[in-house]
mmCIF file of C-alpha atoms and ligand atoms in Angstrom:
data_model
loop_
_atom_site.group_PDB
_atom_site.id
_atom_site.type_symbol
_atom_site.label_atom_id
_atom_site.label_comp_id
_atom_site.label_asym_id
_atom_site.label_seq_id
_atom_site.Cartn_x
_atom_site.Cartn_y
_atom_site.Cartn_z
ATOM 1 C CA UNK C 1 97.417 114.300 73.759
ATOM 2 C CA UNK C 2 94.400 112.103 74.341
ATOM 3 C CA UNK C 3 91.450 113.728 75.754
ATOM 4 C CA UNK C 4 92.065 111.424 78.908
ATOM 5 C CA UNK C 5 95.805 113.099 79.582
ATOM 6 C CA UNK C 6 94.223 116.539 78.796
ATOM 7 C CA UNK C 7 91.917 115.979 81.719
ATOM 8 C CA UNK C 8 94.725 114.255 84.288
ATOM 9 C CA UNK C 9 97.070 117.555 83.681
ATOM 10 C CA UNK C 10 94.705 120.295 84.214
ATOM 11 C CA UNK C 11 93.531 118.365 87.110
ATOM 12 C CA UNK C 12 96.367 117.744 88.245
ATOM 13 C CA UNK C 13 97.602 121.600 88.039
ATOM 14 C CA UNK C 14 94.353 122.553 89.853
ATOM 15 C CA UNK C 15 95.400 120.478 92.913
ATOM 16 C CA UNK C 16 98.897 121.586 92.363
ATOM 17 C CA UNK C 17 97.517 125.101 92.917
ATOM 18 C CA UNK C 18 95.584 124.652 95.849
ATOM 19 C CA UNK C 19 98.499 122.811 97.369
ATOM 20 C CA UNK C 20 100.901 125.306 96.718
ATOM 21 C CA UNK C 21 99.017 127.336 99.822
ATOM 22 C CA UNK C 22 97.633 124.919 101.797
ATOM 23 C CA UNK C 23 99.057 124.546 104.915
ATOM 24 C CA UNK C 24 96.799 121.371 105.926
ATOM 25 C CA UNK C 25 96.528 118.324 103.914
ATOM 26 C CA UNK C 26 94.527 114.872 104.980
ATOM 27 C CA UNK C 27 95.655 111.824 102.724
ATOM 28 C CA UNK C 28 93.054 108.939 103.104
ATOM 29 C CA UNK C 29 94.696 105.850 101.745
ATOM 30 C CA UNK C 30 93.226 102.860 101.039
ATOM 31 C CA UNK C 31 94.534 99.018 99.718
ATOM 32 C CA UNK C 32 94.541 100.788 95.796
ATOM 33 C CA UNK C 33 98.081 102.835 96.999
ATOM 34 C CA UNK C 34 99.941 100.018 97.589
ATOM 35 C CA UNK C 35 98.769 98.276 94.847
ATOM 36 C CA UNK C 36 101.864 99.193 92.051
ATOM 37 C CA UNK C 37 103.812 97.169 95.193
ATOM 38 C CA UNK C 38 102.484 94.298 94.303
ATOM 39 C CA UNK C 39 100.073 93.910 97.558
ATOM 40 C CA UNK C 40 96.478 92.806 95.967
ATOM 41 C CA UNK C 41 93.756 94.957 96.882
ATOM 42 C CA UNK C 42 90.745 93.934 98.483
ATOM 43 C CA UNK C 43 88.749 91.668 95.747
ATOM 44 C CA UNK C 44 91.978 90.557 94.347
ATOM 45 C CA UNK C 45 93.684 88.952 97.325
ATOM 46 C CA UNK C 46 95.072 86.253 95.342
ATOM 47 C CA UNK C 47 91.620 84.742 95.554
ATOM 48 C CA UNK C 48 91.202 84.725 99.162
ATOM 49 C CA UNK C 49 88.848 87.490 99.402
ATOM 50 C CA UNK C 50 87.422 86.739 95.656
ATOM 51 C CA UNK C 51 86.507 83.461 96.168
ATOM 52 C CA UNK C 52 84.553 84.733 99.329
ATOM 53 C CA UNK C 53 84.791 81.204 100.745
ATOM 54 C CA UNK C 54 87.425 79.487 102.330
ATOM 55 C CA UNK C 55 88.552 75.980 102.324
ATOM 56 C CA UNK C 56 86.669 75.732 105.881
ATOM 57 C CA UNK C 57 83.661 76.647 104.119
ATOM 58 C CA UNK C 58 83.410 79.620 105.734
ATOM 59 C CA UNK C 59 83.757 82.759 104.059
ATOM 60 C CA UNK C 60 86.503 85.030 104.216
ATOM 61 C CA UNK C 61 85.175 87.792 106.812
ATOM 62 C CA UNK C 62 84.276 84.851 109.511
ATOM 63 C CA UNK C 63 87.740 83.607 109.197
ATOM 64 C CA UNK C 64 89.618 86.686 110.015
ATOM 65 C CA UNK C 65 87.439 87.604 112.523
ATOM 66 C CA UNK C 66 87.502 88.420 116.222
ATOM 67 C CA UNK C 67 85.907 85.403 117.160
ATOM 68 C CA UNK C 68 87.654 83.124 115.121
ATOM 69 C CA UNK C 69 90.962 83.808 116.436
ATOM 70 C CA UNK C 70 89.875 83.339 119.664
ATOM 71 C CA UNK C 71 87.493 79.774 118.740
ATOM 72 C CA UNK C 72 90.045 78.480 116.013
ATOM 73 C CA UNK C 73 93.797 80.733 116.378
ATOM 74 C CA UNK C 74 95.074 77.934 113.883
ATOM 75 C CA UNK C 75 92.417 78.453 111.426
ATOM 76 C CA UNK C 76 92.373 82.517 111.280
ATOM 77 C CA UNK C 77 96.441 82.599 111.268
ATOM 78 C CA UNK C 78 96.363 80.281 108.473
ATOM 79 C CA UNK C 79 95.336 83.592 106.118
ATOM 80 C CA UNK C 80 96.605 86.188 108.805
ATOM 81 C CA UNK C 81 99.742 84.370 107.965
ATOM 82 C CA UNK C 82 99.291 84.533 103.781
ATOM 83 C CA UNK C 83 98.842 88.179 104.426
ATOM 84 C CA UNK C 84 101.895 89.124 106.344
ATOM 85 C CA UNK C 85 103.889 87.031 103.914
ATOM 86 C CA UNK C 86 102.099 88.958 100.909
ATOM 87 C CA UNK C 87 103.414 92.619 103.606
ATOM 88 C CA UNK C 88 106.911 90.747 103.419
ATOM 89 C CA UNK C 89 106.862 90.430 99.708
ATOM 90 C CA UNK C 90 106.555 94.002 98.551
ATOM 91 C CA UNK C 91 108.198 97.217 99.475
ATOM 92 C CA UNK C 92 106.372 101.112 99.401
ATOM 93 C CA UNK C 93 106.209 102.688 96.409
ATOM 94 C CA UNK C 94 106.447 105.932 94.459
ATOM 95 C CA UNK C 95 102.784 106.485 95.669
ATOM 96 C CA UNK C 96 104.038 106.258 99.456
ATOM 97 C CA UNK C 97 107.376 108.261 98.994
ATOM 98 C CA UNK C 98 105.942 111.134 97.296
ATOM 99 C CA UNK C 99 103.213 111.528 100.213
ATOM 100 C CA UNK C 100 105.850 111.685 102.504
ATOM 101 C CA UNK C 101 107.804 114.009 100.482
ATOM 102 C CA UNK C 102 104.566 116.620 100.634
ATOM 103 C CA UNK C 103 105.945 116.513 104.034
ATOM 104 C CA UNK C 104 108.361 119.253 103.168
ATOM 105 C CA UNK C 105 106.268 121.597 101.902
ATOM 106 C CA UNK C 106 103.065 121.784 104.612
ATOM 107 C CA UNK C 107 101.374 119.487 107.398
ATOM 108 C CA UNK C 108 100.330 116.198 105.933
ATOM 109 C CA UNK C 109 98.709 113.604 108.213
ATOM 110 C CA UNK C 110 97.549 110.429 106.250
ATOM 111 C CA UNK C 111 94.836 108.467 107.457
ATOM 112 C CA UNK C 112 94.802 104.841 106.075
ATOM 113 C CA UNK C 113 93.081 101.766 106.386
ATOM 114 C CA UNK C 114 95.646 99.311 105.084
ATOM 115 C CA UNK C 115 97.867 97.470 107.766
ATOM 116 C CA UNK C 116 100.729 97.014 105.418
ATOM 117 C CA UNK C 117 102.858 99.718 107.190
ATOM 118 C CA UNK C 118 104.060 101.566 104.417
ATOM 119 C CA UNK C 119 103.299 104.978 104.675
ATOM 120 C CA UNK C 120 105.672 105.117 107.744
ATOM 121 C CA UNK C 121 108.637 102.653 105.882
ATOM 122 C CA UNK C 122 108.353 105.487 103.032
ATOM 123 C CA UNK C 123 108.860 108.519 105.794
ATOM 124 C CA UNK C 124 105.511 109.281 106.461
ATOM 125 C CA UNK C 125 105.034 110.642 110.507
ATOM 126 C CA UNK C 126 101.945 111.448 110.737
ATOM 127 C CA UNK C 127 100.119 108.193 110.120
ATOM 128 C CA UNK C 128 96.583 107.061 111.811
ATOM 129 C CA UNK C 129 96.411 103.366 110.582
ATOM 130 C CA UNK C 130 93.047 102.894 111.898
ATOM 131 C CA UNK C 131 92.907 99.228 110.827
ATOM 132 C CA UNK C 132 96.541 98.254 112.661
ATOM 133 C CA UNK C 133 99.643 97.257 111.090
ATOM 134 C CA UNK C 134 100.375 93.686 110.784
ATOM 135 C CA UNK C 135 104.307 93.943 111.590
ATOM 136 C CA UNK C 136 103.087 94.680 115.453
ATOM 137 C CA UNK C 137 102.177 91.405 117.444
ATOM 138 C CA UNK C 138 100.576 91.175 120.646
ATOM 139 C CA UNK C 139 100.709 88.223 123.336
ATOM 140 C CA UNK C 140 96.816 87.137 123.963
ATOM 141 C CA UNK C 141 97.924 85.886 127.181
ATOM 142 C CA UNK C 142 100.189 88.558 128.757
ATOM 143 C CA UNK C 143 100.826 92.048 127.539
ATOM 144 C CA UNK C 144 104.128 91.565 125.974
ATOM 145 C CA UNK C 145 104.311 92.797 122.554
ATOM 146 C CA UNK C 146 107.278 92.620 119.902
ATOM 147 C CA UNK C 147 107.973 94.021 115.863
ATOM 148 C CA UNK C 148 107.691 91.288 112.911
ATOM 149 C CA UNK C 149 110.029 92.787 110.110
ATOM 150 C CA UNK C 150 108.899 89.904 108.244
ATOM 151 C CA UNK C 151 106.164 87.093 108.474
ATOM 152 C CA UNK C 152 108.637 84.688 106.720
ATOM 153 C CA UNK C 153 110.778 84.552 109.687
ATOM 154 C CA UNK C 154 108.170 83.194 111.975
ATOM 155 C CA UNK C 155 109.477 80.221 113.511
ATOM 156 C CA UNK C 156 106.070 78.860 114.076
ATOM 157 C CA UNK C 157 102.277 80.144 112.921
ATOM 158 C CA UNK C 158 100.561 80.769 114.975
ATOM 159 C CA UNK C 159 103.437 82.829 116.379
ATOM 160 C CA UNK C 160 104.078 82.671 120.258
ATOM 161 C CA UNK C 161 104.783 85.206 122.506
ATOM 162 C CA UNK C 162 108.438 85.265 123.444
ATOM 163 C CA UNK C 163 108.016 86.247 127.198
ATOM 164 C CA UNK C 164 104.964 83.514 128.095
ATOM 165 C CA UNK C 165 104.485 81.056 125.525
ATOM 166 C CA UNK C 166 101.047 82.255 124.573
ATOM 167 C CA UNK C 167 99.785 82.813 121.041
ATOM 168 C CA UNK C 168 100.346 85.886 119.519
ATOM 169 C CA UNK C 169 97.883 88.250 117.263
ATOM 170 C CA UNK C 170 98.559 90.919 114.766
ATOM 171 C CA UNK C 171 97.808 94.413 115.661
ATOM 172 C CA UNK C 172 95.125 95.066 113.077
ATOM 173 C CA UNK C 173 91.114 95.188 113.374
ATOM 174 C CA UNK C 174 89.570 92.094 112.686
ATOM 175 C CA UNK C 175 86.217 91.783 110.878
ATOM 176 C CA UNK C 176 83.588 92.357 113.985
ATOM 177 C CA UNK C 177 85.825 94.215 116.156
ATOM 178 C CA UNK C 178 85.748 97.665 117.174
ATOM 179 C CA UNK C 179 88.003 100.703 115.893
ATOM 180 C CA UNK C 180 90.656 101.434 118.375
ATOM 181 C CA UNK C 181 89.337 104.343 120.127
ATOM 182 C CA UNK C 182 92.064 106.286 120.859
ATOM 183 C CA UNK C 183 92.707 106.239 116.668
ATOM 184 C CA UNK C 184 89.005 107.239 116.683
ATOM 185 C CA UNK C 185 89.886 110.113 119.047
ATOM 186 C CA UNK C 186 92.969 111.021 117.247
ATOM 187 C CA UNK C 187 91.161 111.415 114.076
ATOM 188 C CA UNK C 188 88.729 113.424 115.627
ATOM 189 C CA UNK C 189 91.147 115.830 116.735
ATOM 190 C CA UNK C 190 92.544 116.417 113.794
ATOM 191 C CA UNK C 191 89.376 116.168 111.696
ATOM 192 C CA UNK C 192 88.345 119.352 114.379
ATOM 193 C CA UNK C 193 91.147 121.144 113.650
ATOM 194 C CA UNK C 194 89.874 120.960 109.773
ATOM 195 C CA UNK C 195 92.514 120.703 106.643
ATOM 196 C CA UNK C 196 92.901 122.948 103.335
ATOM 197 C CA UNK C 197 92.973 119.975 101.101
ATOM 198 C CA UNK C 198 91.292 116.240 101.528
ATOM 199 C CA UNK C 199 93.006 113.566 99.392
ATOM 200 C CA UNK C 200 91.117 110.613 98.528
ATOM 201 C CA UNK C 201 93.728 107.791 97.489
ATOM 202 C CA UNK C 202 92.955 104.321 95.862
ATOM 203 C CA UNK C 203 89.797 103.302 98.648
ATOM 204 C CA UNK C 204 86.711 102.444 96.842
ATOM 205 C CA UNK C 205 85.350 104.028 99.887
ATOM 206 C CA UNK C 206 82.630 101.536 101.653
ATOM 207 C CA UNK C 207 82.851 102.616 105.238
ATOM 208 C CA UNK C 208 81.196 105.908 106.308
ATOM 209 C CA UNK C 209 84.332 106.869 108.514
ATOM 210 C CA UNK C 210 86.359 107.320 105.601
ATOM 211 C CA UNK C 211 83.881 109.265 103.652
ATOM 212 C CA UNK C 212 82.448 111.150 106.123
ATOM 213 C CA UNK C 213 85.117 113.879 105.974
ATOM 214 C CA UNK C 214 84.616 114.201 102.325
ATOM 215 C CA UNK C 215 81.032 115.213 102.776
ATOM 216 C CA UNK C 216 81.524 117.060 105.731
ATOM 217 C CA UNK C 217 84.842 119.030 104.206
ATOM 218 C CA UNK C 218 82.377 120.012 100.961
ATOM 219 C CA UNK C 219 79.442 121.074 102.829
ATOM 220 C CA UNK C 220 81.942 123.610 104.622
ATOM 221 C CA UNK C 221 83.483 124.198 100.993
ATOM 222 C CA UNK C 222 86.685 123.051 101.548
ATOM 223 C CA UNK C 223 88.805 121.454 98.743
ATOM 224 C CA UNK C 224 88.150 118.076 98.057
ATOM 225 C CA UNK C 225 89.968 115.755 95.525
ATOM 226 C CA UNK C 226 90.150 111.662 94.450
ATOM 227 C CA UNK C 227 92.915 109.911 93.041
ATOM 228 C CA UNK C 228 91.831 106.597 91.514
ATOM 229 C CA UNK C 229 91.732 104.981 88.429
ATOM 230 C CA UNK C 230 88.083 103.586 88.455
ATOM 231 C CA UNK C 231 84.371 105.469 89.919
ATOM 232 C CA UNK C 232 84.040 105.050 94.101
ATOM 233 C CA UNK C 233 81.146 106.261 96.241
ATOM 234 C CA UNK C 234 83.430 109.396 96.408
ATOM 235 C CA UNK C 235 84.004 110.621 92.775
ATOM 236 C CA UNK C 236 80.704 112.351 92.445
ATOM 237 C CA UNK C 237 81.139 114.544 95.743
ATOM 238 C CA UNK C 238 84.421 115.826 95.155
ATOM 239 C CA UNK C 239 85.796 118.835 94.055
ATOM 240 C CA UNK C 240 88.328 117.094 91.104
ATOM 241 C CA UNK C 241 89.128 113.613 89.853
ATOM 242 C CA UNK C 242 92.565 112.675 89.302
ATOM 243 C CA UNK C 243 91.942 109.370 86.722
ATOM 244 C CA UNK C 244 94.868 107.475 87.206
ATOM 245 C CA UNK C 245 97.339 105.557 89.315
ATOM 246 C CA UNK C 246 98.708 106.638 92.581
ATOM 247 C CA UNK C 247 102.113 105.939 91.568
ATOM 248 C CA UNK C 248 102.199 107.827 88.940
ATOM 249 C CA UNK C 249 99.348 110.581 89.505
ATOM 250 C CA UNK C 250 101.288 111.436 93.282
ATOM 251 C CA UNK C 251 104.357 112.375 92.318
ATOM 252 C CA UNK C 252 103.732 114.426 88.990
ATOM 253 C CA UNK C 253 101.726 116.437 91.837
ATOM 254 C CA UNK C 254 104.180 116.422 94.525
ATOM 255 C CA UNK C 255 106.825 117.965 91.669
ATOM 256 C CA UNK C 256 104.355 119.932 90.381
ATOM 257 C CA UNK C 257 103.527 121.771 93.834
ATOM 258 C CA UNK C 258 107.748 121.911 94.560
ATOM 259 C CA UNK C 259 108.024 124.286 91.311
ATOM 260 C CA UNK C 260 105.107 126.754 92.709
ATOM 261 C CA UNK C 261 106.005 127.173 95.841
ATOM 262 C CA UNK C 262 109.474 127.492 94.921
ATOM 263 C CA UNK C 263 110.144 128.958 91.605
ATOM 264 C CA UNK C 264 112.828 128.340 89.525
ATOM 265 C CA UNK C 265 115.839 131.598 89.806
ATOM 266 C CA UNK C 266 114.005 132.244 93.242
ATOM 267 C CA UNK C 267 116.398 129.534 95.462
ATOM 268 C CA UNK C 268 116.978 131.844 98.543
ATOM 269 C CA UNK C 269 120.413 129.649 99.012
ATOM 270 C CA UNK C 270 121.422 129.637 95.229
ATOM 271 C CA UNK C 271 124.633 132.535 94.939
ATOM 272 C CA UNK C 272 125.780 134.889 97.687
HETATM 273 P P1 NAD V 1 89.437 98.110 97.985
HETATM 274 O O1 NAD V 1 90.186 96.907 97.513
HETATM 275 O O2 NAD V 1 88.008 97.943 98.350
HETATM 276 O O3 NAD V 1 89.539 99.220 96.851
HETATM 277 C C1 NAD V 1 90.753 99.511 96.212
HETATM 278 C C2 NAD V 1 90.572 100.782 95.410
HETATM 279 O O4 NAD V 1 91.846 101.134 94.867
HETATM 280 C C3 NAD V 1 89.606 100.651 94.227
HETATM 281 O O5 NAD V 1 88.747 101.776 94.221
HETATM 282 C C4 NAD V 1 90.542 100.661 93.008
HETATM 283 O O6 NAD V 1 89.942 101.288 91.870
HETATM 284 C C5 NAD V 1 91.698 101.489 93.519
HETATM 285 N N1 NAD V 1 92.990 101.247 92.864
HETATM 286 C C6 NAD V 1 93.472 100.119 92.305
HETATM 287 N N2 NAD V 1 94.723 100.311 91.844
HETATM 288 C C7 NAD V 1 95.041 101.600 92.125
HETATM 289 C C8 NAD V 1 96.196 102.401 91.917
HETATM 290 N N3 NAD V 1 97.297 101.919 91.313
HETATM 291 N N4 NAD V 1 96.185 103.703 92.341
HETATM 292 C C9 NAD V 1 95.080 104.231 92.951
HETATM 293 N N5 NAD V 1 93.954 103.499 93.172
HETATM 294 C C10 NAD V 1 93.948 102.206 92.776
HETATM 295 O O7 NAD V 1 90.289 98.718 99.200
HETATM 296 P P2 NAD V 1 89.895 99.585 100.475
HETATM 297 O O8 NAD V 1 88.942 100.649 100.099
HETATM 298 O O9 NAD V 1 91.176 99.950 101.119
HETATM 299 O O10 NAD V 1 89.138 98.567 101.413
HETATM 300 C C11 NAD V 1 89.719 97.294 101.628
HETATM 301 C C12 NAD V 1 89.885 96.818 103.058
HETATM 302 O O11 NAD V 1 90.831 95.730 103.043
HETATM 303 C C13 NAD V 1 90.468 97.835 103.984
HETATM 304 O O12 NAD V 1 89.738 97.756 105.146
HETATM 305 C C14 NAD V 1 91.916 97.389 104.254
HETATM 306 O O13 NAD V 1 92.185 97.360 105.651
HETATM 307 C C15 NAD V 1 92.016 95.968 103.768
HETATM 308 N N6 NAD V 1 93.197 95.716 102.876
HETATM 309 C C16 NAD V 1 94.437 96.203 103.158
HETATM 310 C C17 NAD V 1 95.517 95.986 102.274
HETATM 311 C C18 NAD V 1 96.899 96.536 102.608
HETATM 312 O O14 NAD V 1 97.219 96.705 103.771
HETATM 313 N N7 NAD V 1 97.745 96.831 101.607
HETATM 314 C C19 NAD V 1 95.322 95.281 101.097
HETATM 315 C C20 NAD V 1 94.035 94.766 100.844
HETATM 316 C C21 NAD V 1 92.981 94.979 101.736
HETATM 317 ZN ZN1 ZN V 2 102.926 86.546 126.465
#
């Protein structure tokens, strides 16, 4: 076994063991988990956020911004729209379903910034996506609102609001617009209520809302861990690393923890 392994498995069995009595666990998820589905992350949006500039010359944050949409709808739904078809492309993976399958076994409530929707299409209830989810719309003119299963159905982009006529917008947070507050307040809540175990999941973790509760949960010496092949902001402050792909580093964990809290010969149903 390469030294690398070595260090993923006993990792991964410390986690394992610290799962196997936690009854709280806080998954932050960033663009990195739905990665092995094919959705680029961040810097690799098929060039649109590498490039930085788009082919109005502007770069990519002014685009998709609040003001743009309203100033230019055309313009920002132009790469809204090359988004949402990028959503419609790719389907949750083993990273996603294995999250939700922690379900079983204690409280999970995952806290992620991508607007992809997948946590929930993989199971997942308790999901604050504080950044939206692209497959909600919302009328700018009335308040009708309506589900997009997929952006490649669109009859027209930008999309128009069924009830009025006006143009539509996805439910996510542009660049220079606020959080939703009542997401804020949510996470609050359950930030308050504290967790056994914080998860760190493929986010090279920029914003200070998302890291926060890493350096807050170690300062009150709670367990903190990062899955992720490459360094973050994060890796130096918590507890263990997990080198290594969500899809593959998520479920060796979530089978792991199944055989400790329920031993093999010790199925309560198994026999009469
Ligand atoms: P980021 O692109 O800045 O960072 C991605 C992180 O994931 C990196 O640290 C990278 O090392 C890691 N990573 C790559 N492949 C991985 C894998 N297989 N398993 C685990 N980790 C992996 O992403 P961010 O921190 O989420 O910030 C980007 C912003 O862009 C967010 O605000 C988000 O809303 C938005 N975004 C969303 C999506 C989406 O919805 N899927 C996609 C791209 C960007
Ligand atoms: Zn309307």
């Amino acid at each position: 076994m390469e030294r690398d392994d070595a260090d993923l498995e006993t990792g991964i069995e410390r986690v394992a063991l610290r799962l196997a009595r936690a009854r709280r666990m806080l998954a932050v998820t960033g663009a990195g988990v739905s990665a092995e589905s094919g959705m680029p992350t961040y810097r690799g949006l098929g060039g649109l956020y590498q490039d930085r500039e788009t082919e109005a010359g502007m770069p990519i944050e002014e685009v998709l911004s609040g003001p743009t949409l309203a100033r230019d709808p055309i313009l920002c739904w132009r790469y809204l729209a090359e988004i949402g078809r990028a959503v419609s492309g790719c389907r949750p993976n083993d990273a996603h379903r294995a999250l939700a399958g922690f379900e079983d076994l204690l409280e999970v409530v995952v806290l992620t910034q991508n607007v992809d929707g997948f946590h929930r299409q993989a199971g997942s209830t308790r999901v604050i996506d504080l950044h939206g989810d692209c497959h909600r719309l919302l009328c700018l003119a009335c308040p009708g609102r309506r589900e997009v299963a997929d952006y490649r159905d669109l009859a027209e982009v930008p999309p128009r609001c069924p009830a009025c006529g006006g143009v539509e917008r996805p439910d996510v947070v542009l660049f220079e617009e606020p959080l939703p507050l009542e997401k804020t307040w949510e996470l609050r809540s359950e930030l308050r209520q504290g967790f056994d175990v914080y998860l760190s999941i493929g986010t090279s973790s920029l914003f200070s809302y998302i890291t926060r509760p890493f350096h807050d949960a170690r300062q009150e010496g709670r367990f903190t861990v990062e899955v992720n092949p490459g360094p973050t902001s994060l890796s130096e402050v918590v507890d263990v690393r997990l080198v290594g792909k969500a899809g593959s580093v998520l479920p060796r964990l979530l089978e792991r923890v199944r055989d400790l809290r329920n031993p093999p010969g010790e199925n309560p149903s198994a026999g009469d």
